[in-house]
CSV table of C-alpha atoms and ligand atoms in Angstrom, one decimal:
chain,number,residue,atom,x,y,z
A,161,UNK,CA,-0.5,-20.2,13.3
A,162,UNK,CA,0.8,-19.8,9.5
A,163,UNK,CA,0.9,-16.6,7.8
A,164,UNK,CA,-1.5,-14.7,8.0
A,165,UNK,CA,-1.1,-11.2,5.1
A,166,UNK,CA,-2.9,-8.4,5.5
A,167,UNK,CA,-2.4,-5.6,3.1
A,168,UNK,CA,-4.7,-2.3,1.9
A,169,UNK,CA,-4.3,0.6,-0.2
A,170,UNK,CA,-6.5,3.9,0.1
A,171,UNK,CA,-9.0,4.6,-3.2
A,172,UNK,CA,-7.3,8.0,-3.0
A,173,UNK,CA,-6.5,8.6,-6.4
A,174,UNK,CA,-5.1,7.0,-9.6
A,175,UNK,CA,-2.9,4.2,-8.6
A,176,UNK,CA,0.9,4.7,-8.9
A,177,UNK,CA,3.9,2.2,-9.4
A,178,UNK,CA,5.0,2.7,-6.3
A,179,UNK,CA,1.4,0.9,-5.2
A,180,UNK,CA,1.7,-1.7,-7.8
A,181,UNK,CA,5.4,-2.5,-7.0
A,182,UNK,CA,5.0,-2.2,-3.0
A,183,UNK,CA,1.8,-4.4,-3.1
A,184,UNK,CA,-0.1,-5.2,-6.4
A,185,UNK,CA,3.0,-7.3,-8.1
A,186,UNK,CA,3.5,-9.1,-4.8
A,187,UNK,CA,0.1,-10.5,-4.4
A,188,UNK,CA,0.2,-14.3,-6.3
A,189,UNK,CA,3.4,-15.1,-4.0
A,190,UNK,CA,1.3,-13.3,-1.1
A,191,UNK,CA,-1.3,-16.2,-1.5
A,192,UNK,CA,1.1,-19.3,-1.6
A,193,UNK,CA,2.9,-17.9,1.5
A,194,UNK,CA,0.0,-18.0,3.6
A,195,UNK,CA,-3.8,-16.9,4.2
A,196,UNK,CA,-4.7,-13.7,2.7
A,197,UNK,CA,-6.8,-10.7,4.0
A,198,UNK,CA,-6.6,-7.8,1.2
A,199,UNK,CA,-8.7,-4.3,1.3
A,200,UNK,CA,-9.7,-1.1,0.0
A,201,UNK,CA,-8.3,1.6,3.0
A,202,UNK,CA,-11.7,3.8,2.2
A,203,UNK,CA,-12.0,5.2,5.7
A,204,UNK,CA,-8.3,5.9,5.6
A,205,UNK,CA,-9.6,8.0,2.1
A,206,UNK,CA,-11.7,10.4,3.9
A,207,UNK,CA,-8.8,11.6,6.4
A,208,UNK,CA,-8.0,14.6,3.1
A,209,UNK,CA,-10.9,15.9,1.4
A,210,UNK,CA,-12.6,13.7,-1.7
A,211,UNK,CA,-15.4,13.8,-3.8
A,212,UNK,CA,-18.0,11.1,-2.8
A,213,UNK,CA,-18.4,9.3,-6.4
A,214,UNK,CA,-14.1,9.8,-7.0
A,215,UNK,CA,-14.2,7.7,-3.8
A,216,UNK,CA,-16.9,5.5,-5.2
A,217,UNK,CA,-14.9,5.0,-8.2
A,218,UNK,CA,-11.4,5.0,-6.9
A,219,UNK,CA,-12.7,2.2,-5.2
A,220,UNK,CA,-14.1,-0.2,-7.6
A,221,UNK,CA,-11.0,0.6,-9.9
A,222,UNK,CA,-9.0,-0.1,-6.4
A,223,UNK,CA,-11.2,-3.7,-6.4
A,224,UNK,CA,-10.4,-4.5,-10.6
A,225,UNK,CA,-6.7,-3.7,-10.2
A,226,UNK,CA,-6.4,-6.1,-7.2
A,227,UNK,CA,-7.9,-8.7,-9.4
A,228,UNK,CA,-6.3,-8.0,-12.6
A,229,UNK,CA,-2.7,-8.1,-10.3
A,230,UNK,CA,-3.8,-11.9,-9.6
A,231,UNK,CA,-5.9,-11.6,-6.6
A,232,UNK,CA,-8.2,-15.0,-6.2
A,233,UNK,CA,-11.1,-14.5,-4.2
A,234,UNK,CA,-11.8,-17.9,-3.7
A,235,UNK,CA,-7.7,-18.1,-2.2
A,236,UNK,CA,-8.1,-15.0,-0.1
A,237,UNK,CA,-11.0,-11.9,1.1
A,238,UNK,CA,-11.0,-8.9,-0.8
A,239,UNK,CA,-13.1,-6.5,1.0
A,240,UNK,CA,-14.0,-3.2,1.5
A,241,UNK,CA,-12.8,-1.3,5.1
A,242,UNK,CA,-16.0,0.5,5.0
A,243,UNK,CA,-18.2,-2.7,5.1
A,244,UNK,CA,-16.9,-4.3,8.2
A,245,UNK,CA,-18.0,-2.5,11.4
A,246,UNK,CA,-15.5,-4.2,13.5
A,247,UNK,CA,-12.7,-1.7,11.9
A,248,UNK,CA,-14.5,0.7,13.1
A,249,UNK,CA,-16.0,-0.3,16.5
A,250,UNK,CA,-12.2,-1.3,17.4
A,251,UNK,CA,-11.0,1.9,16.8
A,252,UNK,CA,-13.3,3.4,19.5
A,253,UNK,CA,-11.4,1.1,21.6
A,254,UNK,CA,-8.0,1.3,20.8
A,255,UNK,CA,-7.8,5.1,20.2
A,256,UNK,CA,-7.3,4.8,24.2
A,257,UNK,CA,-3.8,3.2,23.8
A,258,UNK,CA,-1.9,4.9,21.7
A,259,UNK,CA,-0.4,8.5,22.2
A,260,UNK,CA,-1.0,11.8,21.3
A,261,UNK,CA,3.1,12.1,21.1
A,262,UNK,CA,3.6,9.4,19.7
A,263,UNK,CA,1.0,10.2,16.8
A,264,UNK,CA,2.5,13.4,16.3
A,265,UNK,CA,5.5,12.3,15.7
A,266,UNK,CA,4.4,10.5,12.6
A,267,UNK,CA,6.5,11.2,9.4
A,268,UNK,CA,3.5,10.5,7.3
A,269,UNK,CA,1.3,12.5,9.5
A,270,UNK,CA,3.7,15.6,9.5
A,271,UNK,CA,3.9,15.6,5.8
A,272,UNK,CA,0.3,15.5,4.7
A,273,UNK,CA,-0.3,18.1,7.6
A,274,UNK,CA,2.3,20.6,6.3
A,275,UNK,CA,0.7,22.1,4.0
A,276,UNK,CA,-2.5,22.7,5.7
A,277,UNK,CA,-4.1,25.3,8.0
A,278,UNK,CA,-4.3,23.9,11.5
A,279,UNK,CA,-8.0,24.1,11.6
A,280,UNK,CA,-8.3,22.3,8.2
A,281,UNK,CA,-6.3,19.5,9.2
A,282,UNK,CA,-8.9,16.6,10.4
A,283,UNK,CA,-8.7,14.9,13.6
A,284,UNK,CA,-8.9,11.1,11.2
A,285,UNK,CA,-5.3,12.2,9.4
A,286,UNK,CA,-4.1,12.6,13.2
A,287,UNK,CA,-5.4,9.2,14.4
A,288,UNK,CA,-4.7,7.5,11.1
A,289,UNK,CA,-2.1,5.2,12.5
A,290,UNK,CA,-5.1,4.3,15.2
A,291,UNK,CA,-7.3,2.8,12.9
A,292,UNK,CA,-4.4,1.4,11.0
A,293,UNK,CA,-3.2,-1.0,13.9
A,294,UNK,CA,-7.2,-1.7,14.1
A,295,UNK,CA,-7.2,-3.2,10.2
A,296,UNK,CA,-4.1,-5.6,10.9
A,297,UNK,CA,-4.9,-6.7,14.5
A,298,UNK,CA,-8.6,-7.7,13.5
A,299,UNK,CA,-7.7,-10.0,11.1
A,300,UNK,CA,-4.3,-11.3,13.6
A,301,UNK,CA,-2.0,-10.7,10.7
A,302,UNK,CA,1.6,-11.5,11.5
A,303,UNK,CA,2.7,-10.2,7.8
A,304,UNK,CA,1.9,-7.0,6.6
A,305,UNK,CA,3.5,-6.1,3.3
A,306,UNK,CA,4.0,-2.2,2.5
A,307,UNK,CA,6.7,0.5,1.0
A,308,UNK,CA,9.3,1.7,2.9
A,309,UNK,CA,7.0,4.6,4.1
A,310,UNK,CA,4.6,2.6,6.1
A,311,UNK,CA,6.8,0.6,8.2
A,312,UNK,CA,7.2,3.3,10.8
A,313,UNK,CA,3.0,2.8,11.3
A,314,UNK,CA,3.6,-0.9,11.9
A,315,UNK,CA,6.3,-0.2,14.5
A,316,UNK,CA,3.7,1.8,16.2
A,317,UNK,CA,1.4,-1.4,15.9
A,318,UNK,CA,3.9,-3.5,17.3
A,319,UNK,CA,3.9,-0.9,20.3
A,320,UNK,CA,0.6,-0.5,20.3
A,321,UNK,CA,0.3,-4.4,20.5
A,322,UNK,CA,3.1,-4.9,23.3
A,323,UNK,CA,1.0,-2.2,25.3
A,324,UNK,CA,-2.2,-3.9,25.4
A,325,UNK,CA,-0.8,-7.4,25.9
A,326,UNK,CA,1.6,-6.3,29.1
A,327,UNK,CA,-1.9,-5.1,30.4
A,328,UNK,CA,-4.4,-7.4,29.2
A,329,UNK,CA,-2.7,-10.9,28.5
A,330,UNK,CA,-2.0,-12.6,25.1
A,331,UNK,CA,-4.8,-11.0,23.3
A,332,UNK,CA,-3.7,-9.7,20.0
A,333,UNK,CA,-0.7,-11.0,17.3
A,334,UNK,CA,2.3,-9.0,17.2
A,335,UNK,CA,2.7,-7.8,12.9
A,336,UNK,CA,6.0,-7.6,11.4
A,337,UNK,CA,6.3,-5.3,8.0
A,338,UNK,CA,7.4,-7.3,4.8
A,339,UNK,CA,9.2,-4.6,2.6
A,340,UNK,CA,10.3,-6.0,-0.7
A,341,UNK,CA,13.9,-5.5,-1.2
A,342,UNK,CA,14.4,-3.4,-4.5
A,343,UNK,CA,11.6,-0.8,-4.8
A,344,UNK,CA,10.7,-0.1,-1.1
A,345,UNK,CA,10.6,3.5,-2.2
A,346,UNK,CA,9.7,4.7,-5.6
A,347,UNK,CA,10.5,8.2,-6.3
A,348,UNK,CA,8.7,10.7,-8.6
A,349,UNK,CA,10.5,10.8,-12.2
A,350,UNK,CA,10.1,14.8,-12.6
A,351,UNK,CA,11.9,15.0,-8.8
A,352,UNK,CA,13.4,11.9,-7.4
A,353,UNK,CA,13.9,13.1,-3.8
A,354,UNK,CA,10.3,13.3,-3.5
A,355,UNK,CA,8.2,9.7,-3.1
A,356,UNK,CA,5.8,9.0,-5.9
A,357,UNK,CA,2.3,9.1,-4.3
A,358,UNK,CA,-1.3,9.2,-5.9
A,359,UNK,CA,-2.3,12.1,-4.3
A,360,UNK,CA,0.4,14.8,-5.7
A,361,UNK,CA,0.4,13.0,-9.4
A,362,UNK,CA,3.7,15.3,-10.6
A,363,UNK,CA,6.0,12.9,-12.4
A,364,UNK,CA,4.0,9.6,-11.4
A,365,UNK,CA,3.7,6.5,-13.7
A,366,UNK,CA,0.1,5.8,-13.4
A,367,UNK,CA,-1.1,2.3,-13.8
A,368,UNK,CA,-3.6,3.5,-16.0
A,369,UNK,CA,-1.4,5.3,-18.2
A,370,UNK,CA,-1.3,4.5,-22.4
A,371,UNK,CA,1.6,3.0,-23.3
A,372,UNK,CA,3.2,6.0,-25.4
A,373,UNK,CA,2.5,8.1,-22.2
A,374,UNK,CA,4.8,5.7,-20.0
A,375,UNK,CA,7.3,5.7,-22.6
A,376,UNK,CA,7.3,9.5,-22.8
A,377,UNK,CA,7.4,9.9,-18.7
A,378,UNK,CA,10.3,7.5,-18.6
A,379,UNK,CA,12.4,9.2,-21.1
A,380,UNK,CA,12.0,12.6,-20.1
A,381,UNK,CA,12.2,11.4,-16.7
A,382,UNK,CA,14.9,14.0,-14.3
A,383,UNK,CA,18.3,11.9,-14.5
A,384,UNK,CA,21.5,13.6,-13.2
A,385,UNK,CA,24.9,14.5,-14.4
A,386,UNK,CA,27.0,11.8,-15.2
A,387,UNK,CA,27.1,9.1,-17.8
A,388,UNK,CA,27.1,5.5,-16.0
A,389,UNK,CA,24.2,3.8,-14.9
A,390,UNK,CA,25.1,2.9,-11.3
A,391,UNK,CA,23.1,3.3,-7.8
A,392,UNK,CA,23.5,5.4,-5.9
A,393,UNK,CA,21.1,7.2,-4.1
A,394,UNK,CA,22.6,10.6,-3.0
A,395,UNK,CA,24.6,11.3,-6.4
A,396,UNK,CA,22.3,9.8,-8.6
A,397,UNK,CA,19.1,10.0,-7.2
A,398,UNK,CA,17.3,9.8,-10.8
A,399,UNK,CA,19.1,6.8,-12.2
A,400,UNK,CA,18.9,5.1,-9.2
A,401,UNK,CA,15.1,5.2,-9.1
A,402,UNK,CA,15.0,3.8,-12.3
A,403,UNK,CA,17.4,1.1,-11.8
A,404,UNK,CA,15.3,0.1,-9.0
A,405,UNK,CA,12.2,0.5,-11.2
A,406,UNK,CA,13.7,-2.1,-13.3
A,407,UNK,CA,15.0,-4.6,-10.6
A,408,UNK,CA,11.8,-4.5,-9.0
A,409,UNK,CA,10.1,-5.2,-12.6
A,410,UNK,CA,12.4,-8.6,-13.5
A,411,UNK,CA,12.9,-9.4,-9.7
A,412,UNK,CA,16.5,-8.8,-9.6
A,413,UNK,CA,19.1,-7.2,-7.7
A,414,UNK,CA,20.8,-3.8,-8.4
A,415,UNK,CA,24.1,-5.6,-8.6
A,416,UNK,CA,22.6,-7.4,-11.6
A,417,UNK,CA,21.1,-5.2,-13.4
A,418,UNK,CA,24.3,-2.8,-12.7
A,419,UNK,CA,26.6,-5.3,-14.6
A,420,UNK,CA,23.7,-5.5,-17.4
A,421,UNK,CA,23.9,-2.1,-18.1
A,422,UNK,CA,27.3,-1.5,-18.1
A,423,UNK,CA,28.3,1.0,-20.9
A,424,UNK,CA,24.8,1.7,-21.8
A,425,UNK,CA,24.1,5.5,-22.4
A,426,UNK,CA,21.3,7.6,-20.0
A,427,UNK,CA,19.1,7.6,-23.1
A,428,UNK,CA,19.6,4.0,-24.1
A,429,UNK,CA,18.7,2.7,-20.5
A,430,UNK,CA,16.1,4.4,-20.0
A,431,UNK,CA,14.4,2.7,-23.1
A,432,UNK,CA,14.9,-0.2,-21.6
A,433,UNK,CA,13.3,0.7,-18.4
A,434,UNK,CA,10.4,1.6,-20.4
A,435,UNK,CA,10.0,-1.2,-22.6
A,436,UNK,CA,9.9,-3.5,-19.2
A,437,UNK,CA,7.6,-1.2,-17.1
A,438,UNK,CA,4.9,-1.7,-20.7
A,439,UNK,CA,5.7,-5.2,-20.9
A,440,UNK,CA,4.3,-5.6,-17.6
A,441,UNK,CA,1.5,-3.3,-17.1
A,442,UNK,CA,0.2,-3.7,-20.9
A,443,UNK,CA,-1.6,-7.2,-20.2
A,444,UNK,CA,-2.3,-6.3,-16.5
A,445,UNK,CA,-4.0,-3.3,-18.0
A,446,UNK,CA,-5.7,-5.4,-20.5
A,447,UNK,CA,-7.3,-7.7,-17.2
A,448,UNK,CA,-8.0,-4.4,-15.7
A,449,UNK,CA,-10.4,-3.6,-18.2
A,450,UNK,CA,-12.1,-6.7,-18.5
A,451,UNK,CA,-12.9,-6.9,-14.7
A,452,UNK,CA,-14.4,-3.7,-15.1
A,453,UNK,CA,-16.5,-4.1,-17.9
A,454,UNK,CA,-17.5,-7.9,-16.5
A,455,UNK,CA,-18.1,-6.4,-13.0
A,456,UNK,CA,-16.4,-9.4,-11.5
A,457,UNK,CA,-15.3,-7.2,-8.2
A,458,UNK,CA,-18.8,-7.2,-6.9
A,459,UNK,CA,-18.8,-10.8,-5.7
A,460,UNK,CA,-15.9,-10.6,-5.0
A,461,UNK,CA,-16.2,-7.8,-2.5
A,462,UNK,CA,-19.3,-9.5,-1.3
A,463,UNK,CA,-17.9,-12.9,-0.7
A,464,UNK,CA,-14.6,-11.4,0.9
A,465,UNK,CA,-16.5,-9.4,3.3
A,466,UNK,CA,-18.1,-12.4,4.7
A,467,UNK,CA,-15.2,-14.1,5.2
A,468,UNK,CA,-13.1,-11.1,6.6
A,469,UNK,CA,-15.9,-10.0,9.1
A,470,UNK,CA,-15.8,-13.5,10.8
A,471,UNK,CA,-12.5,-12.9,11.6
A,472,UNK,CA,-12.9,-9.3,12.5
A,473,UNK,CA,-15.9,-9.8,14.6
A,474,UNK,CA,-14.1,-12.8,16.5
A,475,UNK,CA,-11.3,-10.7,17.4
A,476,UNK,CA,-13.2,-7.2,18.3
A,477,UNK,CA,-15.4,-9.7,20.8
A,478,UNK,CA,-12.0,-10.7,22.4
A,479,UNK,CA,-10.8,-7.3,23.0
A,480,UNK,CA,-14.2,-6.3,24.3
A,481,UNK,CA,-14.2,-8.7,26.7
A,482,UNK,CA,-10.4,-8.3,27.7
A,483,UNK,CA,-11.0,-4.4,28.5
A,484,UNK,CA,-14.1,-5.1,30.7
A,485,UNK,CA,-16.8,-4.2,28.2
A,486,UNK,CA,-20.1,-6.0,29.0
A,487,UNK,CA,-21.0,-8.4,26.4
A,488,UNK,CA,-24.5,-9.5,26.6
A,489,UNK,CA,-25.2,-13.2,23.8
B,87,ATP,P1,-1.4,8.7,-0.9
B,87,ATP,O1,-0.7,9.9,-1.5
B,87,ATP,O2,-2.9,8.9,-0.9
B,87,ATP,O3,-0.9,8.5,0.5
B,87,ATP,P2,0.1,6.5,-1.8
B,87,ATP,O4,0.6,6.4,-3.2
B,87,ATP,O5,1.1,6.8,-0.8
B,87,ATP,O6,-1.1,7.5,-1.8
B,87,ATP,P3,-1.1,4.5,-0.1
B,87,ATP,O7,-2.6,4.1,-0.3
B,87,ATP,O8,-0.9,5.5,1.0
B,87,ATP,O9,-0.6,5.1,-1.5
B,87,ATP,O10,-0.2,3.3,0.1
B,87,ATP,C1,-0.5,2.0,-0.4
B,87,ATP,C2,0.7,1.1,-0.4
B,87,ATP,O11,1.6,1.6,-1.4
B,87,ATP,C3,1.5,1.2,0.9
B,87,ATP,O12,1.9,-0.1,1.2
B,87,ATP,C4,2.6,2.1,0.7
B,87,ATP,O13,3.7,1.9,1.5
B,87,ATP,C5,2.9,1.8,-0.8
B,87,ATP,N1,3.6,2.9,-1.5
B,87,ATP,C6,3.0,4.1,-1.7
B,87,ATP,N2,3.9,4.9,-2.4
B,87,ATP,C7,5.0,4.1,-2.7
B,87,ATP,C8,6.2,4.3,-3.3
B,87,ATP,N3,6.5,5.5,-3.9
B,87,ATP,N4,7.1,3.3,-3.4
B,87,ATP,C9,6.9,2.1,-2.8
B,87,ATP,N5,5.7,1.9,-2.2
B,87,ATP,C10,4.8,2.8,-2.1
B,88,MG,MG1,0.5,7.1,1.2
């Protein structure tokens, strides 16, 4: 089999440039590498407390950004998590194969729990990485391309996978993370030992942020003492996040970019930064709106859905019949 890419992000809040860097800028050279399965996590939403229409419109803004980022629905399914059942009705199954200890020892898990009273914390952020193996077996995905943050879930897939093969036979595809090289991990600009996330918004470049209010984040953005611009991440976590900001914007390495920016003062390189991070998101922001106005998601969703639930439904009949679960035609 060829590639097969399955990637999602959850309609959880205003989207970051961590998500546009990890996944959205990735996605035209997603679709020449193979076939492409690409959704809106809005189960995996519900796991911390949302309003119904923020959901409802994180969503659809999720589904315009996809597009505006170069997502061709006729080249690959763009679908909502929600609409296919199979994500769902796999989960039931799978929940029985993975670990309470292994679940709890989830970074991602441990963080968004940390904050919270026991009894607040739902059982879905505790099974999260359940449902997750669910959305990339389903579909047989061999590539799965995420931050750095993620890739401890898709180990637990790969487990997860191994576990019900040894028992079962050759029934599902063993995924592999694909973590772009500069950018795997976007820090917050106000503290750059923190990861920038949509859901705690403190010194986050939002992709729906004016212009002037990019500029303004970049340049008052936390750097550290020092004058040169080199990486490194322990000394100079601030500069080093915006190095890899703008390697991860013109697709090249730190080394480069390091020689470029030799002799350049803090404030002079980070006007740089900003002038790249604008030049990129200005037009995509531009194709953002349109899709929105021009409601150009909805077939999309519609169509993609009925591709991906062929798929899903295939492999959820598979597993069904592998554990011993009737099936009746
Ligand atoms: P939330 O706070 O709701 O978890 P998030 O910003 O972490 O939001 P997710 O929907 O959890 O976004 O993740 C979507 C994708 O973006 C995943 O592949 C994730 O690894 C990636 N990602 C998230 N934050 C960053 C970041 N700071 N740097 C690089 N990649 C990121
Ligand atoms: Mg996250």
């Amino acid at each position: 089999m060829g590639e097969r890419i399955l990637t999602g992000i959850k309609p959880t809040g205003q989207l970051t440039l961590g998500n546009y860097i990890a996944v959205l800028k990735n996605l035209r050279k997603m679709m020449d590498r193979g076939e492409c399965f690409i959704f809106i996590a809005d189960l995996h939403a519900l796991t911390l407390p949302i309003e119904p229409e923020t959901l409802r419109q994180n969503s659809i803004d999720l589904a315009a950004f996809y597009l505006a980022a170069g997502l061709d629905p006729e080249r690959s399914a763009l679908f909502l998590q929600s609409s296919i059942s199979a994500h769902a009705e796999l989960n039931a199954i799978m929940q029985n194969y993975l670990y309470m200890g292994e679940l709890s020892r989830m970074t991602q898990f441990k963080d968004k729990s940390s904050r919270m009273k026991e009894n607040a914390i739902g059982l879905g952020l505790f099974s999260y990485p359940v449902l997750m193996a669910c959305d990339i077996v389903l579909y047989d995905a061999n590539t799965v391309p995420v931050g750095e943050d993620q890739v401890q879930h898709i180990e637990l897939t790969r487990d997860l996978v191994n576990r019900f093969n040894n028992r079962y036979g050759k029934i599902l595809t063993v995924p592999k993370a694909s973590v772009t090289k500069v950018g795997k991990r976007i820090m917050s600009l106000s503290n750059p030992l923190t990861k920038m996330s949509k859901s705690d918004p403190k010194g986050d470049i939002f992709l729906k942020d004016e212009p002037m209010v990019i500029r303004k984040k970049i340049m008052s953005a936390v750097t550290d003492t020092g004058s040169e611009v080199k990486f490194d991440a322990v000394n100079k976590p601030g500069i080093s996040n915006l190095l890899s900001i703008y390697c991860a914007m013109k697709d090249i390495t730190i080394k480069e970019a390091e020689k470029l920016f030799v002799g350049y003062r803090y404030g002079e390189f980070k006007k740089v930064v900003a002038d790249v991070v604008i030049e990129e998101l200005a037009p995509f922001q531009e194709r953002y709106r349109k899709i929105l106005a021009d409601k150009s998601y909805e077939t999309a969703l519609k169509e993609g859905a009925e591709k991906a639930s062929k798929i899903a439904n295939e492999t959820l009949k598979r597993v069904k019949k592998a554990v011993g679960l009737l099936t009746i035609d």
